[in-house]
């Protein structure tokens, strides 16, 4: 079983900000594409450490995590098995799981309509 | 009733009075703690609102400075909301504020301050107001 921990503050940036690549240098989309999704495809379990940054905007978190379901076609049950969030501030962990649920719900609704 | 029985009843009354006084003192202490937390939360959310208005509306504001303050007020406010959670549930309103303030093009290099964000700022102010009203209503119901 392979395991990887990514500390955003250490391996990415202490100042995560913005949603899309076009929003800046350390955005949610870039984190998902270059760090989070590759780690999830190569490991059985991935821990994301959110601590030691100033904070996270909802646009960053939604794009990074909700985008796994929306853009990368992952499934929330798969993510529940593989993804662990470490954070001393419950706000961000709560929000991430909510964004994942919302993205899954949206995907399910689209399938029903089709 | 014998003298011994009188003494026992006296002791019993004294114990009940002491227990009641202690309970009242604890209730006063809890009331004071929660009052202080609600006041702190109100102040933090007012500051959060000010920084949000500066960030979104004021073209002359230093954006990065306001953004740093916003994160700091969000983190501190949420800490108090967590502290209060066994008594008052304020999470839902706070999440709406968080989404409004830090969603969309927040912290994007493409962000432009101006009147186009007036509605967002009004919604944040409304949400802040309803969160505090709910906290105050709970407090009034619990302690007055």
PDB file of C-alpha atoms in Angstrom:
ATOM      1  CA  UNK A   1       0.000   0.000   0.000  1.00  0.00           C
ATOM      2  CA  UNK A   2       1.482   3.323  -1.056  1.00  0.00           C
ATOM      3  CA  UNK A   3       0.964   6.483   0.910  1.00  0.00           C
ATOM      4  CA  UNK A   4       1.837  10.094   0.208  1.00  0.00           C
ATOM      5  CA  UNK A   5       1.538  13.220   2.315  1.00  0.00           C
ATOM      6  CA  UNK A   6       1.495  16.618   0.677  1.00  0.00           C
ATOM      7  CA  UNK A   7       1.944  19.662   2.852  1.00  0.00           C
ATOM      8  CA  UNK A   8       0.605  22.547   0.805  1.00  0.00           C
ATOM      9  CA  UNK A   9       2.708  25.071   2.748  1.00  0.00           C
ATOM     10  CA  UNK A  10       5.919  23.075   2.230  1.00  0.00           C
ATOM     11  CA  UNK A  11       5.496  21.604  -1.242  1.00  0.00           C
ATOM     12  CA  UNK A  12       3.269  24.111  -2.991  1.00  0.00           C
ATOM     13  CA  UNK A  13       2.977  27.536  -1.371  1.00  0.00           C
ATOM     14  CA  UNK A  14       2.213  29.326   1.859  1.00  0.00           C
ATOM     15  CA  UNK A  15      -0.085  31.647  -0.076  1.00  0.00           C
ATOM     16  CA  UNK A  16      -2.571  29.576  -2.098  1.00  0.00           C
ATOM     17  CA  UNK A  17      -4.932  31.852  -4.009  1.00  0.00           C
ATOM     18  CA  UNK A  18      -7.344  31.865  -6.903  1.00  0.00           C
ATOM     19  CA  UNK A  19      -9.267  29.273  -8.872  1.00  0.00           C
ATOM     20  CA  UNK A  20      -7.906  28.927 -12.416  1.00  0.00           C
ATOM     21  CA  UNK A  21      -4.391  29.042 -13.853  1.00  0.00           C
ATOM     22  CA  UNK A  22      -5.241  32.506 -15.181  1.00  0.00           C
ATOM     23  CA  UNK A  23      -5.858  33.779 -11.631  1.00  0.00           C
ATOM     24  CA  UNK A  24      -2.252  33.581 -10.475  1.00  0.00           C
ATOM     25  CA  UNK A  25       0.729  31.392  -9.711  1.00  0.00           C
ATOM     26  CA  UNK A  26      -0.589  29.157  -6.924  1.00  0.00           C
ATOM     27  CA  UNK A  27      -4.188  28.452  -7.790  1.00  0.00           C
ATOM     28  CA  UNK A  28      -6.556  25.593  -7.013  1.00  0.00           C
ATOM     29  CA  UNK A  29      -6.524  24.352 -10.593  1.00  0.00           C
ATOM     30  CA  UNK A  30      -2.740  24.185 -10.674  1.00  0.00           C
ATOM     31  CA  UNK A  31      -2.624  22.372  -7.327  1.00  0.00           C
ATOM     32  CA  UNK A  32      -5.150  19.810  -8.570  1.00  0.00           C
ATOM     33  CA  UNK A  33      -3.452  19.253 -11.907  1.00  0.00           C
ATOM     34  CA  UNK A  34       0.162  19.177 -10.794  1.00  0.00           C
ATOM     35  CA  UNK A  35       0.036  17.823  -7.239  1.00  0.00           C
ATOM     36  CA  UNK A  36      -3.262  16.396  -6.034  1.00  0.00           C
ATOM     37  CA  UNK A  37      -4.531  14.377  -8.986  1.00  0.00           C
ATOM     38  CA  UNK A  38      -1.125  12.864  -9.881  1.00  0.00           C
ATOM     39  CA  UNK A  39      -0.671  11.829  -6.227  1.00  0.00           C
ATOM     40  CA  UNK A  40      -4.124  10.243  -6.150  1.00  0.00           C
ATOM     41  CA  UNK A  41      -3.494   8.243  -9.308  1.00  0.00           C
ATOM     42  CA  UNK A  42      -0.135   6.929  -8.085  1.00  0.00           C
ATOM     43  CA  UNK A  43      -0.942   6.147  -4.437  1.00  0.00           C
ATOM     44  CA  UNK A  44      -3.460   4.174  -2.404  1.00  0.00           C
ATOM     45  CA  UNK A  45      -3.754   6.887   0.203  1.00  0.00           C
ATOM     46  CA  UNK A  46      -3.011  10.606   0.004  1.00  0.00           C
ATOM     47  CA  UNK A  47      -2.922  12.961   2.956  1.00  0.00           C
ATOM     48  CA  UNK A  48      -3.209  16.680   2.325  1.00  0.00           C
ATOM     49  CA  UNK A  49      -1.875  18.857   5.102  1.00  0.00           C
ATOM     50  CA  UNK A  50      -3.553  22.266   4.978  1.00  0.00           C
ATOM     51  CA  UNK A  51      -1.766  23.841   7.927  1.00  0.00           C
ATOM     52  CA  UNK A  52       0.801  26.644   8.034  1.00  0.00           C
ATOM     53  CA  UNK A  53      -0.788  28.803   5.375  1.00  0.00           C
ATOM     54  CA  UNK A  54      -2.683  32.005   6.021  1.00  0.00           C
ATOM     55  CA  UNK A  55      -5.904  30.418   4.836  1.00  0.00           C
ATOM     56  CA  UNK A  56      -7.807  29.166   1.803  1.00  0.00           C
ATOM     57  CA  UNK A  57     -10.421  30.829  -0.308  1.00  0.00           C
ATOM     58  CA  UNK A  58     -13.473  28.835  -1.310  1.00  0.00           C
ATOM     59  CA  UNK A  59     -12.557  29.271  -4.986  1.00  0.00           C
ATOM     60  CA  UNK A  60      -9.172  27.613  -4.402  1.00  0.00           C
ATOM     61  CA  UNK A  61     -10.605  24.701  -2.404  1.00  0.00           C
ATOM     62  CA  UNK A  62     -13.597  24.145  -4.646  1.00  0.00           C
ATOM     63  CA  UNK A  63     -11.522  24.035  -7.804  1.00  0.00           C
ATOM     64  CA  UNK A  64      -8.772  21.866  -6.300  1.00  0.00           C
ATOM     65  CA  UNK A  65     -11.049  19.283  -4.683  1.00  0.00           C
ATOM     66  CA  UNK A  66     -14.475  19.619  -6.311  1.00  0.00           C
ATOM     67  CA  UNK A  67     -12.600  19.627  -9.626  1.00  0.00           C
ATOM     68  CA  UNK A  68     -11.420  16.062  -8.970  1.00  0.00           C
ATOM     69  CA  UNK A  69     -14.993  14.902  -9.540  1.00  0.00           C
ATOM     70  CA  UNK A  70     -15.999  17.497 -12.127  1.00  0.00           C
ATOM     71  CA  UNK A  71     -12.859  17.582 -14.276  1.00  0.00           C
ATOM     72  CA  UNK A  72     -11.062  14.334 -13.465  1.00  0.00           C
ATOM     73  CA  UNK A  73     -14.107  12.119 -13.301  1.00  0.00           C
ATOM     74  CA  UNK A  74     -13.232  10.730  -9.868  1.00  0.00           C
ATOM     75  CA  UNK A  75     -15.945   9.463  -7.533  1.00  0.00           C
ATOM     76  CA  UNK A  76     -16.640  10.613  -3.979  1.00  0.00           C
ATOM     77  CA  UNK A  77     -16.556   7.047  -2.630  1.00  0.00           C
ATOM     78  CA  UNK A  78     -13.140   6.515  -4.161  1.00  0.00           C
ATOM     79  CA  UNK A  79     -12.003   9.778  -2.593  1.00  0.00           C
ATOM     80  CA  UNK A  80     -13.417   8.834   0.811  1.00  0.00           C
ATOM     81  CA  UNK A  81     -11.154   5.759   0.669  1.00  0.00           C
ATOM     82  CA  UNK A  82      -8.048   7.499  -0.620  1.00  0.00           C
ATOM     83  CA  UNK A  83      -8.056  11.079   0.580  1.00  0.00           C
ATOM     84  CA  UNK A  84      -7.253  12.302   4.095  1.00  0.00           C
ATOM     85  CA  UNK A  85      -7.347  15.959   5.060  1.00  0.00           C
ATOM     86  CA  UNK A  86      -5.190  17.240   7.893  1.00  0.00           C
ATOM     87  CA  UNK A  87      -6.101  20.655   9.231  1.00  0.00           C
ATOM     88  CA  UNK A  88      -6.069  22.342  12.605  1.00  0.00           C
ATOM     89  CA  UNK A  89      -8.841  24.606  11.278  1.00  0.00           C
ATOM     90  CA  UNK A  90     -12.020  22.607  10.857  1.00  0.00           C
ATOM     91  CA  UNK A  91     -13.503  25.169   8.478  1.00  0.00           C
ATOM     92  CA  UNK A  92     -11.356  24.104   5.551  1.00  0.00           C
ATOM     93  CA  UNK A  93     -11.779  20.376   6.018  1.00  0.00           C
ATOM     94  CA  UNK A  94     -15.565  20.789   6.357  1.00  0.00           C
ATOM     95  CA  UNK A  95     -15.705  22.875   3.220  1.00  0.00           C
ATOM     96  CA  UNK A  96     -13.609  20.422   1.176  1.00  0.00           C
ATOM     97  CA  UNK A  97     -15.917  17.493   1.928  1.00  0.00           C
ATOM     98  CA  UNK A  98     -18.925  19.696   1.179  1.00  0.00           C
ATOM     99  CA  UNK A  99     -17.451  20.687  -2.206  1.00  0.00           C
ATOM    100  CA  UNK A 100     -16.843  17.026  -3.003  1.00  0.00           C
ATOM    101  CA  UNK A 101     -20.447  16.152  -2.093  1.00  0.00           C
ATOM    102  CA  UNK A 102     -21.776  19.069  -4.160  1.00  0.00           C
ATOM    103  CA  UNK A 103     -19.664  18.127  -7.177  1.00  0.00           C
ATOM    104  CA  UNK A 104     -20.818  14.499  -6.929  1.00  0.00           C
ATOM    105  CA  UNK A 105     -24.431  15.603  -6.644  1.00  0.00           C
ATOM    106  CA  UNK A 106     -24.061  17.813  -9.700  1.00  0.00           C
ATOM    107  CA  UNK A 107     -22.477  14.959 -11.658  1.00  0.00           C
ATOM    108  CA  UNK A 108     -25.260  12.574 -10.648  1.00  0.00           C
ATOM    109  CA  UNK A 109     -27.892  15.126 -11.683  1.00  0.00           C
ATOM    110  CA  UNK A 110     -26.261  15.555 -15.097  1.00  0.00           C
ATOM    111  CA  UNK A 111     -26.280  11.760 -15.609  1.00  0.00           C
ATOM    112  CA  UNK A 112     -29.982  11.624 -14.709  1.00  0.00           C
ATOM    113  CA  UNK A 113     -30.828  14.394 -17.193  1.00  0.00           C
ATOM    114  CA  UNK A 114     -28.885  12.634 -19.986  1.00  0.00           C
TER     115      UNK A 114
ATOM    116  CA  UNK B   1     -38.936  16.602  66.509  1.00  0.00           C
ATOM    117  CA  UNK B   2     -35.750  16.107  68.474  1.00  0.00           C
ATOM    118  CA  UNK B   3     -32.842  18.547  68.575  1.00  0.00           C
ATOM    119  CA  UNK B   4     -30.862  16.057  66.521  1.00  0.00           C
ATOM    120  CA  UNK B   5     -33.533  16.012  63.806  1.00  0.00           C
ATOM    121  CA  UNK B   6     -33.678  19.808  63.798  1.00  0.00           C
ATOM    122  CA  UNK B   7     -29.928  19.921  63.270  1.00  0.00           C
ATOM    123  CA  UNK B   8     -30.136  17.402  60.415  1.00  0.00           C
ATOM    124  CA  UNK B   9     -32.879  19.418  58.664  1.00  0.00           C
ATOM    125  CA  UNK B  10     -30.768  22.555  59.150  1.00  0.00           C
ATOM    126  CA  UNK B  11     -27.769  20.875  57.527  1.00  0.00           C
ATOM    127  CA  UNK B  12     -29.897  19.624  54.694  1.00  0.00           C
ATOM    128  CA  UNK B  13     -31.238  23.125  54.008  1.00  0.00           C
ATOM    129  CA  UNK B  14     -27.694  24.535  54.157  1.00  0.00           C
ATOM    130  CA  UNK B  15     -26.513  21.949  51.612  1.00  0.00           C
ATOM    131  CA  UNK B  16     -29.403  22.743  49.247  1.00  0.00           C
ATOM    132  CA  UNK B  17     -28.746  26.486  49.555  1.00  0.00           C
ATOM    133  CA  UNK B  18     -25.041  25.940  48.837  1.00  0.00           C
ATOM    134  CA  UNK B  19     -25.819  23.754  45.821  1.00  0.00           C
ATOM    135  CA  UNK B  20     -28.340  26.261  44.484  1.00  0.00           C
ATOM    136  CA  UNK B  21     -25.904  29.189  44.949  1.00  0.00           C
ATOM    137  CA  UNK B  22     -23.179  27.221  43.207  1.00  0.00           C
ATOM    138  CA  UNK B  23     -25.485  26.412  40.299  1.00  0.00           C
ATOM    139  CA  UNK B  24     -26.483  30.063  39.967  1.00  0.00           C
ATOM    140  CA  UNK B  25     -22.828  31.156  40.067  1.00  0.00           C
ATOM    141  CA  UNK B  26     -21.972  28.630  37.331  1.00  0.00           C
ATOM    142  CA  UNK B  27     -24.869  29.867  35.238  1.00  0.00           C
ATOM    143  CA  UNK B  28     -23.692  33.492  35.654  1.00  0.00           C
ATOM    144  CA  UNK B  29     -20.176  32.451  34.677  1.00  0.00           C
ATOM    145  CA  UNK B  30     -21.426  30.581  31.567  1.00  0.00           C
ATOM    146  CA  UNK B  31     -23.596  33.553  30.666  1.00  0.00           C
ATOM    147  CA  UNK B  32     -20.622  35.897  30.928  1.00  0.00           C
ATOM    148  CA  UNK B  33     -18.382  33.584  28.848  1.00  0.00           C
ATOM    149  CA  UNK B  34     -20.954  33.248  26.072  1.00  0.00           C
ATOM    150  CA  UNK B  35     -21.726  36.997  26.168  1.00  0.00           C
ATOM    151  CA  UNK B  36     -18.011  37.738  25.728  1.00  0.00           C
ATOM    152  CA  UNK B  37     -17.736  35.280  22.840  1.00  0.00           C
ATOM    153  CA  UNK B  38     -20.750  36.746  21.030  1.00  0.00           C
ATOM    154  CA  UNK B  39     -19.311  40.255  21.487  1.00  0.00           C
ATOM    155  CA  UNK B  40     -15.939  39.081  20.141  1.00  0.00           C
ATOM    156  CA  UNK B  41     -17.632  37.396  17.200  1.00  0.00           C
ATOM    157  CA  UNK B  42     -19.635  40.523  16.425  1.00  0.00           C
ATOM    158  CA  UNK B  43     -16.472  42.624  16.439  1.00  0.00           C
ATOM    159  CA  UNK B  44     -14.545  40.170  14.238  1.00  0.00           C
ATOM    160  CA  UNK B  45     -17.392  39.944  11.736  1.00  0.00           C
ATOM    161  CA  UNK B  46     -17.661  43.742  11.662  1.00  0.00           C
ATOM    162  CA  UNK B  47     -13.949  43.909  10.891  1.00  0.00           C
ATOM    163  CA  UNK B  48     -14.392  41.184   8.284  1.00  0.00           C
ATOM    164  CA  UNK B  49     -17.166  43.221   6.697  1.00  0.00           C
ATOM    165  CA  UNK B  50     -14.970  46.347   6.642  1.00  0.00           C
ATOM    166  CA  UNK B  51     -12.104  44.523   4.983  1.00  0.00           C
ATOM    167  CA  UNK B  52     -14.473  42.883   2.512  1.00  0.00           C
ATOM    168  CA  UNK B  53     -15.866  46.298   1.565  1.00  0.00           C
ATOM    169  CA  UNK B  54     -12.345  47.669   1.155  1.00  0.00           C
ATOM    170  CA  UNK B  55     -11.238  44.693  -0.908  1.00  0.00           C
ATOM    171  CA  UNK B  56     -14.220  44.657  -3.237  1.00  0.00           C
ATOM    172  CA  UNK B  57     -15.273  48.289  -3.455  1.00  0.00           C
ATOM    173  CA  UNK B  58     -12.283  50.541  -2.804  1.00  0.00           C
ATOM    174  CA  UNK B  59     -10.101  50.921  -5.890  1.00  0.00           C
ATOM    175  CA  UNK B  60      -7.408  52.575  -3.780  1.00  0.00           C
ATOM    176  CA  UNK B  61      -7.222  49.862  -1.134  1.00  0.00           C
ATOM    177  CA  UNK B  62      -4.105  47.734  -0.907  1.00  0.00           C
ATOM    178  CA  UNK B  63      -5.634  44.442  -2.024  1.00  0.00           C
ATOM    179  CA  UNK B  64      -3.091  42.092  -0.495  1.00  0.00           C
ATOM    180  CA  UNK B  65      -3.373  43.844   2.874  1.00  0.00           C
ATOM    181  CA  UNK B  66      -7.157  43.472   2.896  1.00  0.00           C
ATOM    182  CA  UNK B  67      -6.902  39.864   1.736  1.00  0.00           C
ATOM    183  CA  UNK B  68      -4.576  39.021   4.638  1.00  0.00           C
ATOM    184  CA  UNK B  69      -6.977  40.653   7.082  1.00  0.00           C
ATOM    185  CA  UNK B  70      -9.906  38.759   5.559  1.00  0.00           C
ATOM    186  CA  UNK B  71      -8.188  35.387   6.095  1.00  0.00           C
ATOM    187  CA  UNK B  72      -7.281  36.335   9.619  1.00  0.00           C
ATOM    188  CA  UNK B  73     -10.837  37.448  10.532  1.00  0.00           C
ATOM    189  CA  UNK B  74     -12.294  34.320   8.912  1.00  0.00           C
ATOM    190  CA  UNK B  75      -9.990  32.012  10.861  1.00  0.00           C
ATOM    191  CA  UNK B  76     -10.620  33.803  14.172  1.00  0.00           C
ATOM    192  CA  UNK B  77     -14.390  34.044  13.679  1.00  0.00           C
ATOM    193  CA  UNK B  78     -14.629  30.357  12.840  1.00  0.00           C
ATOM    194  CA  UNK B  79     -12.677  29.538  16.007  1.00  0.00           C
ATOM    195  CA  UNK B  80     -15.354  31.298  18.084  1.00  0.00           C
ATOM    196  CA  UNK B  81     -18.177  29.654  16.126  1.00  0.00           C
ATOM    197  CA  UNK B  82     -16.614  26.284  16.939  1.00  0.00           C
ATOM    198  CA  UNK B  83     -16.303  27.279  20.620  1.00  0.00           C
ATOM    199  CA  UNK B  84     -19.991  28.180  20.692  1.00  0.00           C
ATOM    200  CA  UNK B  85     -21.212  25.150  18.777  1.00  0.00           C
ATOM    201  CA  UNK B  86     -22.491  23.154  21.768  1.00  0.00           C
ATOM    202  CA  UNK B  87     -24.823  26.076  22.509  1.00  0.00           C
ATOM    203  CA  UNK B  88     -25.510  27.877  19.217  1.00  0.00           C
ATOM    204  CA  UNK B  89     -25.209  26.562  15.662  1.00  0.00           C
ATOM    205  CA  UNK B  90     -24.004  29.427  13.491  1.00  0.00           C
ATOM    206  CA  UNK B  91     -22.055  27.426  10.932  1.00  0.00           C
ATOM    207  CA  UNK B  92     -24.542  27.607   8.067  1.00  0.00           C
ATOM    208  CA  UNK B  93     -24.687  31.424   8.013  1.00  0.00           C
ATOM    209  CA  UNK B  94     -20.946  31.646   8.387  1.00  0.00           C
ATOM    210  CA  UNK B  95     -20.352  29.284   5.455  1.00  0.00           C
ATOM    211  CA  UNK B  96     -22.510  31.531   3.280  1.00  0.00           C
ATOM    212  CA  UNK B  97     -20.363  34.528   4.277  1.00  0.00           C
ATOM    213  CA  UNK B  98     -17.183  32.554   3.597  1.00  0.00           C
ATOM    214  CA  UNK B  99     -18.389  31.483   0.149  1.00  0.00           C
ATOM    215  CA  UNK B 100     -19.485  34.991  -0.772  1.00  0.00           C
ATOM    216  CA  UNK B 101     -16.263  36.652   0.361  1.00  0.00           C
ATOM    217  CA  UNK B 102     -13.689  34.144  -0.853  1.00  0.00           C
ATOM    218  CA  UNK B 103     -15.474  32.776  -3.912  1.00  0.00           C
ATOM    219  CA  UNK B 104     -15.601  34.068  -7.453  1.00  0.00           C
ATOM    220  CA  UNK B 105     -12.438  36.033  -8.319  1.00  0.00           C
ATOM    221  CA  UNK B 106     -11.207  36.537  -4.754  1.00  0.00           C
ATOM    222  CA  UNK B 107      -7.404  36.653  -4.665  1.00  0.00           C
ATOM    223  CA  UNK B 108      -7.249  36.464  -8.445  1.00  0.00           C
ATOM    224  CA  UNK B 109      -4.810  38.739 -10.178  1.00  0.00           C
ATOM    225  CA  UNK B 110      -7.698  39.633 -12.458  1.00  0.00           C
ATOM    226  CA  UNK B 111      -9.805  41.040  -9.615  1.00  0.00           C
ATOM    227  CA  UNK B 112     -10.914  44.653 -10.078  1.00  0.00           C
ATOM    228  CA  UNK B 113     -12.453  46.543  -7.173  1.00  0.00           C
ATOM    229  CA  UNK B 114     -15.503  48.640  -7.911  1.00  0.00           C
ATOM    230  CA  UNK B 115     -19.227  49.169  -7.765  1.00  0.00           C
ATOM    231  CA  UNK B 116     -19.877  45.934  -9.672  1.00  0.00           C
ATOM    232  CA  UNK B 117     -19.302  44.149  -6.338  1.00  0.00           C
ATOM    233  CA  UNK B 118     -21.806  46.266  -4.386  1.00  0.00           C
ATOM    234  CA  UNK B 119     -24.425  43.503  -4.357  1.00  0.00           C
ATOM    235  CA  UNK B 120     -21.935  40.962  -3.018  1.00  0.00           C
ATOM    236  CA  UNK B 121     -20.975  43.346  -0.191  1.00  0.00           C
ATOM    237  CA  UNK B 122     -24.631  43.946   0.653  1.00  0.00           C
ATOM    238  CA  UNK B 123     -25.266  40.200   0.788  1.00  0.00           C
ATOM    239  CA  UNK B 124     -22.293  39.719   3.116  1.00  0.00           C
ATOM    240  CA  UNK B 125     -23.574  42.511   5.387  1.00  0.00           C
ATOM    241  CA  UNK B 126     -27.062  40.968   5.433  1.00  0.00           C
ATOM    242  CA  UNK B 127     -25.646  37.565   6.280  1.00  0.00           C
ATOM    243  CA  UNK B 128     -23.499  38.999   9.072  1.00  0.00           C
ATOM    244  CA  UNK B 129     -26.490  40.775  10.500  1.00  0.00           C
ATOM    245  CA  UNK B 130     -28.681  37.655  10.471  1.00  0.00           C
ATOM    246  CA  UNK B 131     -25.915  35.576  12.075  1.00  0.00           C
ATOM    247  CA  UNK B 132     -25.604  38.022  14.968  1.00  0.00           C
ATOM    248  CA  UNK B 133     -29.390  38.334  15.305  1.00  0.00           C
ATOM    249  CA  UNK B 134     -29.600  34.539  15.640  1.00  0.00           C
ATOM    250  CA  UNK B 135     -26.828  34.504  18.244  1.00  0.00           C
ATOM    251  CA  UNK B 136     -28.515  37.286  20.235  1.00  0.00           C
ATOM    252  CA  UNK B 137     -31.919  35.593  20.041  1.00  0.00           C
ATOM    253  CA  UNK B 138     -30.424  32.377  21.360  1.00  0.00           C
ATOM    254  CA  UNK B 139     -28.675  34.262  24.166  1.00  0.00           C
ATOM    255  CA  UNK B 140     -31.857  36.057  25.160  1.00  0.00           C
ATOM    256  CA  UNK B 141     -33.799  32.805  25.199  1.00  0.00           C
ATOM    257  CA  UNK B 142     -31.181  30.991  27.230  1.00  0.00           C
ATOM    258  CA  UNK B 143     -30.329  33.598  29.849  1.00  0.00           C
ATOM    259  CA  UNK B 144     -33.066  36.206  30.188  1.00  0.00           C
TER     260      UNK B 144
END
